[in-house]
Amino acid sequence: MTSKRPRIGIMGGTFDPVHYGHLVTAEGARCEYKLDQVLFLPSGKPPHKSMSKVSDAEHRYMMTVLATLTNPHFEVSRLDIDREGVSYTIDSLRSLQRFYGPEAELFFITGADAIFEITGWKDSDEYLTIAHFIAAARPGFCLEELPVATQRWVGQHGDRFHVLNVPAMAISSTEIRERVKKGISIRYLVPEPVEHYIMRHNLYL
Ligand code: NAP
């Protein structure tokens, strides 16, 4: 009897705040790549961002929990938030590989724009040996848009790098923060509990 290898999606992001673009991406990846589960992994201290510009990790974690509650295939991890120091993705993937064991197939999901500079990330040669990469992109994105070094990185294990077209990629956390600051509605851009959380905690003002 053969047992199926578990297929785990790992949705990496700052999620400041989490929005419908992220949720549509995660669900799209789950269906397209037949994932058993998608684990949202909010960064604790993102390596490429100044912490003075990023909301408190507990707020970002709570909003991600609220946004994912109704999907039984979604979970949220505190791994990066509880780990001391900078949240390097390679450290998270190594921990998750140990946690899920060698049988599990891992799929790291993030925005295509986020991986532009991946060749500069810590131990970038190791990523595609640990996990598949799913780059969420607006329709029409082509690999030639990536810097040449990143295209070479993709080419190392091309069968483990995937592009997922997501029309809802037009929604962005930056735009949501700006709308809140200007007092413009964010209804239907984020789930209602997230909208209420942002208002209750006076985020992004
Ligand atoms: P970012 O640089 O703020 O985002 C770049 C673009 O990708 C934005 O348009 C962003 O949209 C989008 N995006 C980010 N995460 C997404 C997701 N899960 N699904 C769909 N689109 C997404 O990206 P970030 O959120 O800070 O980082 C993305 C991931 O890369 C995180 O897991 C982070 O830890 C990792 N990372 C690791 C290193 C490293 O290890 N050295 C360096 C940089 C990034 P929104 O702004 O709307 O989310």
XYZ file of N, CA and C and ligand atoms in Angstrom:
663
model
N 0.842 -1.195 0.000
C 0.000 0.000 0.000
C 0.888 1.260 0.000
N 0.591 2.219 -0.885
C 1.393 3.443 -0.893
C 0.610 4.575 -0.224
N 1.264 5.311 0.663
C 0.566 6.446 1.268
C 1.012 7.717 0.554
N 0.092 8.633 0.411
C 0.355 9.863 -0.336
C 1.281 10.777 0.462
N 2.217 11.423 -0.204
C 3.096 12.380 0.498
C 2.299 13.641 0.822
N 2.342 14.133 2.062
C 1.626 15.381 2.364
C 2.224 16.551 1.582
N 1.367 17.396 1.077
C 1.805 18.567 0.301
C 1.398 19.823 1.088
N 2.392 20.555 1.549
C 2.149 21.678 2.459
C 2.535 23.001 1.792
N 1.573 23.924 1.709
C 1.869 25.267 1.217
C 2.311 26.148 2.377
N 3.312 26.976 2.131
C 3.779 27.911 3.168
C 3.676 29.308 2.574
N 2.759 30.078 3.103
C 2.431 31.380 2.521
C 3.237 32.447 3.264
N 4.346 32.861 2.662
C 5.234 33.816 3.338
C 4.895 35.252 3.011
N 4.832 36.098 4.028
C 4.565 37.509 3.774
C 4.634 38.330 5.047
N 4.652 39.645 4.873
C 4.625 40.540 6.033
C 3.184 40.699 6.523
N 2.230 40.647 5.575
C 0.801 40.714 5.883
C 0.465 41.940 6.750
N 0.769 43.114 6.195
C 0.582 44.370 6.928
C -0.328 45.321 6.152
N -1.636 45.041 6.007
C -2.341 43.885 6.567
C -2.550 42.795 5.511
N -3.035 41.634 5.990
C -3.460 40.565 5.092
C -4.718 41.041 4.370
N -4.881 40.658 3.078
C -6.049 41.119 2.304
C -6.549 40.004 1.397
N -7.621 40.309 0.636
C -8.220 39.270 -0.204
C -7.247 38.775 -1.285
N -6.321 39.617 -1.733
C -5.329 39.159 -2.726
C -4.532 37.988 -2.175
N -4.133 38.094 -0.896
C -3.380 36.993 -0.264
C -4.245 35.736 -0.161
N -5.515 35.943 0.245
C -6.393 34.786 0.473
C -6.701 34.075 -0.848
N -6.948 34.858 -1.902
C -7.215 34.263 -3.219
C -5.968 33.522 -3.719
N -4.805 34.094 -3.470
C -3.549 33.443 -3.873
C -3.398 32.094 -3.172
N -3.617 32.089 -1.845
C -3.425 30.860 -1.068
C -4.418 29.780 -1.506
N -5.652 30.180 -1.725
C -6.671 29.203 -2.135
C -6.397 28.727 -3.570
N -5.965 29.649 -4.421
C -5.622 29.271 -5.805
C -4.479 28.270 -5.822
N -3.463 28.515 -5.000
C -2.309 27.596 -4.932
C -2.740 26.243 -4.372
N -3.602 26.282 -3.376
C -4.084 25.021 -2.762
C -4.760 24.146 -3.814
N -5.633 24.771 -4.614
C -6.374 23.999 -5.618
C -5.463 23.563 -6.765
N -4.657 24.498 -7.258
C -3.820 24.210 -8.440
C -2.762 23.144 -8.147
N -2.171 23.203 -6.949
C -1.063 22.275 -6.634
C -1.490 21.174 -5.656
N -2.811 21.043 -5.475
C -3.371 19.964 -4.642
C -2.703 19.894 -3.266
N -2.665 21.058 -2.618
C -2.031 21.138 -1.302
C -3.020 20.658 -0.235
N -2.512 19.953 0.761
C -3.372 19.476 1.842
C -3.673 20.609 2.813
N -2.745 21.552 2.908
C -2.863 22.607 3.914
C -2.056 23.806 3.444
N -2.497 25.000 3.814
C -1.652 26.185 3.582
C -1.391 26.850 4.934
N -0.113 26.957 5.240
C 0.316 27.554 6.505
C 0.754 28.991 6.233
N 0.031 29.952 6.796
C 0.433 31.352 6.644
C 1.565 31.622 7.634
N 2.609 32.279 7.124
C 3.804 32.505 7.942
C 4.121 34.004 7.982
N 3.474 34.754 8.881
C 3.799 36.188 8.953
C 5.246 36.381 9.432
N 5.976 37.253 8.732
C 7.368 37.520 9.139
C 7.384 38.195 10.497
N 8.376 37.875 11.305
C 8.565 38.580 12.575
C 9.268 39.898 12.284
N 10.551 39.792 11.915
C 11.336 40.970 11.508
C 11.780 40.743 10.065
N 11.032 41.288 9.091
C 11.405 41.063 7.680
C 12.808 41.599 7.417
N 13.667 40.808 6.708
C 15.068 41.194 6.533
C 15.239 42.483 5.751
N 14.271 42.808 4.870
C 14.460 43.905 3.929
C 13.632 45.138 4.287
N 13.106 45.195 5.549
C 12.247 46.326 5.904
C 12.657 46.920 7.232
N 12.478 48.243 7.336
C 12.771 48.896 8.606
C 11.593 48.640 9.555
N 11.889 48.168 10.775
C 10.815 47.795 11.703
C 9.973 48.994 12.111
N 10.543 50.214 11.962
C 9.755 51.386 12.346
C 8.597 51.579 11.358
N 8.717 50.943 10.177
C 7.673 51.117 9.145
C 6.712 49.938 9.094
N 6.988 48.894 9.887
C 6.149 47.691 9.852
C 5.355 47.631 11.150
N 4.063 47.257 11.050
C 3.237 47.175 12.270
C 3.732 46.056 13.175
N 3.369 46.201 14.437
C 3.730 45.210 15.434
C 3.354 43.796 14.954
N 4.258 42.842 15.191
C 4.044 41.473 14.692
C 2.762 40.854 15.262
N 2.414 41.197 16.500
C 1.201 40.601 17.098
C -0.046 41.077 16.371
N -0.087 42.339 15.951
C -1.223 42.838 15.167
C -1.305 42.089 13.838
N -0.162 41.918 13.169
C -0.162 41.267 11.853
C -0.571 39.794 12.005
N -0.105 39.177 13.086
C -0.483 37.780 13.355
C -1.997 37.667 13.597
N -2.536 38.553 14.453
C -3.965 38.490 14.800
C -4.837 38.706 13.558
N -4.454 39.654 12.715
C -5.251 39.915 11.501
C -5.210 38.689 10.575
N -4.066 38.026 10.527
C -3.948 36.839 9.661
C -4.811 35.703 10.209
N -4.848 35.568 11.533
C -5.712 34.540 12.149
C -7.171 34.839 11.816
N -7.581 36.096 12.000
C -8.988 36.474 11.726
C -9.358 36.221 10.261
N -8.427 36.504 9.361
C -8.719 36.378 7.925
C -8.841 34.926 7.486
N -8.178 34.019 8.185
C -8.092 32.631 7.703
C -9.012 31.668 8.463
N -9.686 32.196 9.515
C -10.477 31.341 10.416
C -11.478 30.427 9.716
N -12.107 30.938 8.661
C -13.224 30.185 8.076
C -12.775 29.150 7.038
N -11.491 29.089 6.742
C -11.029 28.083 5.772
C -10.346 26.942 6.525
N -10.934 25.733 6.523
C -10.367 24.628 7.297
C -8.994 24.179 6.798
N -8.609 24.611 5.581
C -7.298 24.212 5.043
C -6.207 25.213 5.404
N -6.594 26.344 6.007
C -5.607 27.385 6.331
C -5.238 27.340 7.816
N -3.957 27.563 8.081
C -3.494 27.729 9.469
C -2.494 28.872 9.497
N -2.219 29.382 10.689
C -1.245 30.475 10.807
C -0.150 30.032 11.772
N 1.088 30.271 11.371
C 2.225 29.858 12.206
C 2.838 31.068 12.927
N 3.271 30.835 14.156
C 3.989 31.870 14.914
C 5.504 31.680 14.810
N 5.924 30.756 13.949
C 7.345 30.398 13.887
C 8.269 31.615 13.765
N 8.018 32.461 12.774
C 8.895 33.620 12.550
C 8.723 34.672 13.631
N 7.471 34.813 14.096
C 7.185 35.860 15.087
C 7.863 35.532 16.415
N 7.901 34.265 16.766
C 8.474 33.876 18.061
C 9.983 33.663 18.003
N 10.538 33.589 16.777
C 11.986 33.369 16.671
C 12.723 34.689 16.869
N 13.777 34.649 17.654
C 14.578 35.860 17.893
C 15.272 36.275 16.609
N 15.497 37.560 16.457
C 16.307 38.054 15.338
C 15.531 38.191 14.045
N 16.300 38.379 12.965
C 15.717 38.644 11.648
C 15.076 37.370 11.089
N 13.918 37.532 10.400
C 13.184 36.367 9.864
C 13.709 35.989 8.485
N 14.799 35.239 8.440
C 15.281 34.766 7.143
C 14.449 33.571 6.721
N 13.975 33.604 5.468
C 13.094 32.545 4.980
C 13.774 31.174 5.024
N 15.077 31.140 4.780
C 15.765 29.842 4.768
C 15.691 29.173 6.152
N 15.783 29.979 7.212
C 15.707 29.402 8.573
C 14.316 28.805 8.809
N 13.285 29.492 8.331
C 11.903 28.998 8.493
C 11.725 27.697 7.717
N 12.224 27.668 6.475
C 12.030 26.462 5.658
C 12.764 25.265 6.260
N 13.955 25.524 6.800
C 14.700 24.401 7.432
C 13.917 23.864 8.634
N 13.359 24.781 9.468
C 12.576 24.354 10.651
C 11.348 23.572 10.211
N 10.664 24.072 9.162
C 9.424 23.409 8.727
C 9.729 22.055 8.085
N 10.868 21.962 7.431
C 11.261 20.672 6.848
C 11.480 19.645 7.970
N 12.119 20.092 9.055
C 12.322 19.182 10.208
C 10.972 18.808 10.816
N 10.075 19.811 10.959
C 8.777 19.589 11.602
C 7.915 18.607 10.802
N 7.817 18.814 9.495
C 6.920 17.975 8.684
C 7.577 16.656 8.273
N 8.923 16.584 8.358
C 9.621 15.340 8.026
C 9.915 15.203 6.542
N 10.792 14.246 6.201
C 11.271 14.135 4.817
C 10.193 13.731 3.821
N 9.105 13.158 4.290
C 8.045 12.716 3.381
C 7.268 13.891 2.784
N 7.201 14.994 3.538
C 6.350 16.111 3.111
C 6.971 16.868 1.944
N 6.128 17.315 1.013
C 6.583 18.201 -0.066
C 6.165 19.615 0.294
N 7.125 20.522 0.378
C 6.829 21.905 0.778
C 6.751 22.809 -0.455
N 5.801 23.751 -0.411
C 5.615 24.726 -1.494
C 5.612 26.114 -0.865
N 6.659 26.890 -1.082
C 6.704 28.256 -0.538
C 5.994 29.183 -1.528
N 4.991 29.903 -1.018
C 4.169 30.767 -1.889
C 4.429 32.223 -1.501
N 4.749 33.038 -2.472
C 4.851 34.466 -2.173
C 4.673 35.278 -3.458
N 4.726 36.603 -3.329
C 4.527 37.462 -4.494
C 5.716 37.366 -5.444
N 5.446 37.394 -6.767
C 6.539 37.334 -7.751
C 7.505 38.500 -7.525
N 6.953 39.680 -7.182
C 7.819 40.847 -6.960
C 8.745 40.640 -5.763
N 8.279 39.853 -4.795
C 9.081 39.630 -3.594
C 10.333 38.810 -3.907
N 10.295 38.022 -4.999
C 11.472 37.178 -5.258
C 12.452 37.795 -6.272
N 12.181 39.057 -6.653
C 13.083 39.713 -7.613
C 14.541 39.647 -7.152
N 14.713 39.866 -5.839
C 16.071 39.964 -5.320
C 16.491 38.691 -4.595
N 15.880 37.570 -4.929
C 16.101 36.354 -4.133
C 17.559 35.894 -4.130
N 18.301 36.238 -5.180
C 19.700 35.784 -5.205
C 20.508 36.484 -4.106
N 19.927 37.549 -3.532
C 20.602 38.229 -2.417
C 20.139 37.724 -1.059
N 19.163 36.825 -1.021
C 18.665 36.304 0.252
C 19.692 35.340 0.841
N 19.631 35.184 2.152
C 20.563 34.284 2.849
C 20.466 32.855 2.266
N 21.610 32.268 1.910
C 21.707 30.876 1.409
C 20.723 30.594 0.279
N 20.646 31.499 -0.692
C 19.614 31.379 -1.735
C 19.742 30.096 -2.568
N 20.943 29.502 -2.627
C 21.121 28.277 -3.429
C 20.324 27.096 -2.884
N 19.962 27.203 -1.590
C 19.347 26.041 -0.941
C 17.826 25.960 -1.095
N 17.198 27.111 -1.417
C 15.727 27.167 -1.366
C 15.041 26.078 -2.180
N 15.433 25.969 -3.449
C 14.690 25.056 -4.341
C 15.005 23.593 -4.055
N 16.008 23.335 -3.222
C 16.271 21.943 -2.821
C 15.348 21.549 -1.666
N 14.869 22.550 -0.912
C 13.983 22.267 0.234
C 12.518 22.334 -0.182
N 12.176 23.314 -1.018
C 10.757 23.556 -1.322
C 10.568 23.930 -2.793
N 9.353 23.685 -3.274
C 8.939 24.281 -4.538
C 8.693 25.760 -4.252
N 8.784 26.607 -5.261
C 8.466 28.020 -5.102
C 7.279 28.351 -5.992
N 6.252 28.959 -5.420
C 5.111 29.416 -6.218
C 5.104 30.938 -6.158
N 5.330 31.560 -7.319
C 5.360 33.028 -7.386
C 3.998 33.504 -7.870
N 3.287 34.241 -7.021
C 1.971 34.764 -7.389
C 2.179 36.036 -8.206
N 1.586 36.060 -9.400
C 1.819 37.194 -10.298
C 0.524 37.637 -10.954
N 0.523 38.891 -11.357
C -0.639 39.360 -12.115
C -0.626 38.639 -13.466
N -1.838 38.450 -14.091
C -1.877 37.793 -15.394
C -0.987 38.550 -16.383
N -0.253 37.828 -17.193
C 0.610 38.473 -18.186
C 2.059 38.548 -17.737
N 2.315 38.239 -16.439
C 3.708 38.274 -15.951
C 4.536 37.246 -16.715
N 5.745 37.599 -17.120
C 6.599 36.580 -17.738
C 7.957 36.583 -17.038
N 8.588 35.421 -17.080
C 9.842 35.240 -16.322
C 10.920 36.230 -16.753
N 10.826 36.711 -18.005
C 11.842 37.652 -18.507
C 11.826 38.960 -17.719
N 10.727 39.191 -16.965
C 10.676 40.416 -16.142
C 11.631 40.320 -14.958
N 12.037 39.094 -14.609
C 12.921 38.920 -13.450
C 14.338 39.347 -13.820
N 15.120 39.827 -12.849
C 16.521 40.136 -13.150
C 17.234 38.875 -13.666
N 18.291 39.073 -14.470
C 18.980 37.937 -15.095
C 19.468 36.942 -14.040
N 19.994 37.440 -12.916
C 20.510 36.538 -11.871
C 19.377 35.679 -11.311
N 18.182 36.274 -11.172
C 17.043 35.515 -10.638
C 16.584 34.473 -11.661
N 16.609 34.856 -12.944
C 16.241 33.879 -13.986
C 17.200 32.681 -13.951
N 18.486 32.965 -13.713
C 19.476 31.878 -13.624
C 19.175 30.984 -12.422
N 18.799 31.645 -11.301
C 18.444 30.907 -10.061
C 17.245 29.994 -10.340
N 16.234 30.510 -11.034
C 15.053 29.709 -11.391
C 15.479 28.514 -12.241
N 16.406 28.770 -13.170
C 16.834 27.733 -14.101
C 17.530 26.556 -13.435
N 18.089 26.785 -12.233
C 18.814 25.696 -11.537
C 17.908 24.496 -11.283
N 16.658 24.767 -10.891
C 15.700 23.689 -10.615
C 14.358 24.133 -11.194
N 14.309 24.378 -12.485
C 13.141 24.965 -13.130
C 11.843 24.228 -12.849
N 11.941 22.900 -12.667
C 10.713 22.123 -12.459
C 10.132 22.373 -11.066
N 10.870 23.058 -10.201
C 10.368 23.331 -8.845
C 9.979 24.795 -8.672
N 9.986 25.569 -9.757
C 9.575 26.973 -9.696
C 8.308 27.139 -10.531
N 7.271 27.712 -9.934
C 5.978 27.807 -10.613
C 5.465 29.243 -10.547
N 4.776 29.664 -11.599
C 4.133 30.984 -11.585
C 2.621 30.764 -11.540
N 1.971 31.413 -10.580
C 0.512 31.298 -10.433
C -0.110 32.648 -10.787
N -0.960 32.661 -11.800
C -1.620 33.922 -12.179
C -2.756 34.234 -11.229
N -2.720 35.427 -10.657
C -3.744 35.809 -9.678
C -4.285 37.194 -10.053
N -5.489 37.247 -10.664
C -6.039 38.560 -11.040
C -6.148 39.510 -9.842
N -6.430 38.972 -8.640
C -6.611 39.847 -7.468
C -5.290 40.421 -6.950
N -4.173 40.192 -7.675
C -2.884 40.758 -7.242
C -2.881 42.284 -7.297
N -3.930 42.866 -7.896
C -4.005 44.331 -7.945
C -4.195 44.911 -6.544
N -4.727 44.123 -5.627
C -4.891 44.596 -4.242
C -3.517 44.568 -3.579
N -3.176 45.616 -2.831
C -1.874 45.596 -2.154
C -1.996 46.161 -0.741
N -1.168 45.641 0.143
C -1.165 46.115 1.535
C -0.832 47.603 1.592
N 0.080 48.042 0.722
C 0.472 49.459 0.704
C -0.756 50.329 0.427
N -1.533 49.910 -0.578
C -2.715 50.702 -0.944
C -3.714 50.716 0.216
N -3.880 49.588 0.888
C -4.837 49.524 2.002
C -4.395 50.465 3.129
N -3.099 50.460 3.447
C -2.599 51.366 4.507
C -2.857 52.820 4.126
N -2.607 53.132 2.837
C -2.808 54.524 2.385
C -4.280 54.921 2.444
N -5.152 53.990 2.077
C -6.589 54.291 2.105
C -7.031 54.572 3.534
N -6.565 53.748 4.488
C -6.959 53.951 5.890
C -6.489 55.335 6.348
N -5.254 55.664 6.005
C -4.687 56.958 6.409
C -5.524 58.120 5.874
N -6.029 57.963 4.645
C -6.813 59.038 4.017
C -8.299 58.953 4.355
N -8.690 57.928 5.130
C -10.093 57.780 5.509
C -10.963 57.203 4.392
N -10.327 56.524 3.421
C -11.095 55.915 2.322
C -11.453 54.472 2.706
N -12.630 54.041 2.295
C -13.109 52.703 2.674
C -12.183 51.590 2.185
N -12.029 50.569 3.029
C -11.280 49.365 2.606
C -12.216 48.154 2.571
N -13.513 48.432 2.667
C -14.500 47.344 2.618
C -14.336 46.578 1.304
N -14.428 45.268 1.368
C -14.295 44.336 0.228
C -12.849 44.186 -0.268
N -11.908 44.867 0.395
C -10.488 44.627 0.062
C -9.869 43.686 1.086
N -10.426 43.748 2.313
C -9.980 42.848 3.389
C -11.231 42.206 3.997
N -11.102 41.023 4.623
C -12.263 40.446 5.289
C -12.766 41.382 6.390
N -14.065 41.318 6.643
C -14.678 42.249 7.595
C -14.010 42.232 8.982
N -13.697 41.066 9.537
C -13.053 41.075 10.868
C -11.696 41.794 10.858
N -11.013 41.746 9.720
C -9.720 42.445 9.615
C -9.970 43.953 9.578
N -10.995 44.353 8.826
C -11.354 45.780 8.753
C -11.668 46.296 10.166
N -12.467 45.532 10.913
C -12.837 45.961 12.264
C -11.609 46.018 13.168
N -10.705 45.041 13.021
C -9.486 45.011 13.847
C -8.643 46.273 13.588
N -8.514 46.630 12.304
C -7.706 47.812 11.940
C -8.304 49.063 12.585
N -9.638 49.174 12.531
C -10.298 50.368 13.076
C -10.179 50.389 14.606
N -10.413 49.213 15.238
C -10.412 49.146 16.704
C -9.027 49.495 17.274
N -7.964 49.119 16.545
C -6.614 49.342 17.057
C -5.943 50.565 16.434
N -6.726 51.344 15.708
C -6.203 52.582 15.098
C -4.929 52.351 14.291
N -4.905 51.273 13.517
C -3.704 50.995 12.721
C -3.690 51.893 11.477
N -2.499 52.203 11.017
C -2.228 52.889 9.737
C -2.706 54.344 9.677
N -2.934 54.963 10.837
C -3.422 56.344 10.793
C -2.262 57.332 10.714
P 7.253 42.558 -0.083
O 8.685 42.752 -0.455
O 6.602 43.547 0.786
O 6.314 42.330 -1.329
C 6.613 42.377 -2.668
C 5.309 42.129 -3.419
O 4.849 40.767 -3.205
C 4.181 43.040 -2.933
O 3.401 43.372 -4.060
C 3.419 42.139 -1.974
O 2.058 42.524 -1.854
C 3.512 40.790 -2.649
N 3.381 39.669 -1.692
C 4.079 39.455 -0.566
N 3.743 38.289 0.002
C 2.778 37.757 -0.782
C 2.034 36.550 -0.732
N 2.244 35.642 0.238
N 1.111 36.318 -1.692
C 0.919 37.216 -2.696
N 1.616 38.361 -2.813
C 2.527 38.636 -1.864
O 7.101 41.089 0.494
P 7.101 40.599 1.963
O 5.687 40.291 2.289
O 7.871 41.517 2.859
O 7.962 39.263 1.810
C 7.482 38.161 1.099
C 8.193 36.913 1.632
O 9.552 36.924 1.229
C 8.182 36.836 3.157
O 7.996 35.512 3.533
C 9.584 37.311 3.526
O 10.057 36.782 4.756
C 10.399 36.749 2.363
N 11.665 37.455 2.209
C 12.780 36.836 2.695
C 14.017 37.457 2.598
C 15.238 36.739 3.137
O 15.095 35.655 3.689
N 16.411 37.323 3.039
C 14.110 38.732 2.004
C 12.946 39.342 1.516
C 11.715 38.691 1.621
P 1.500 42.986 -0.413
O 2.358 44.134 0.023
O 0.102 43.341 -0.725
O 1.678 41.794 0.477
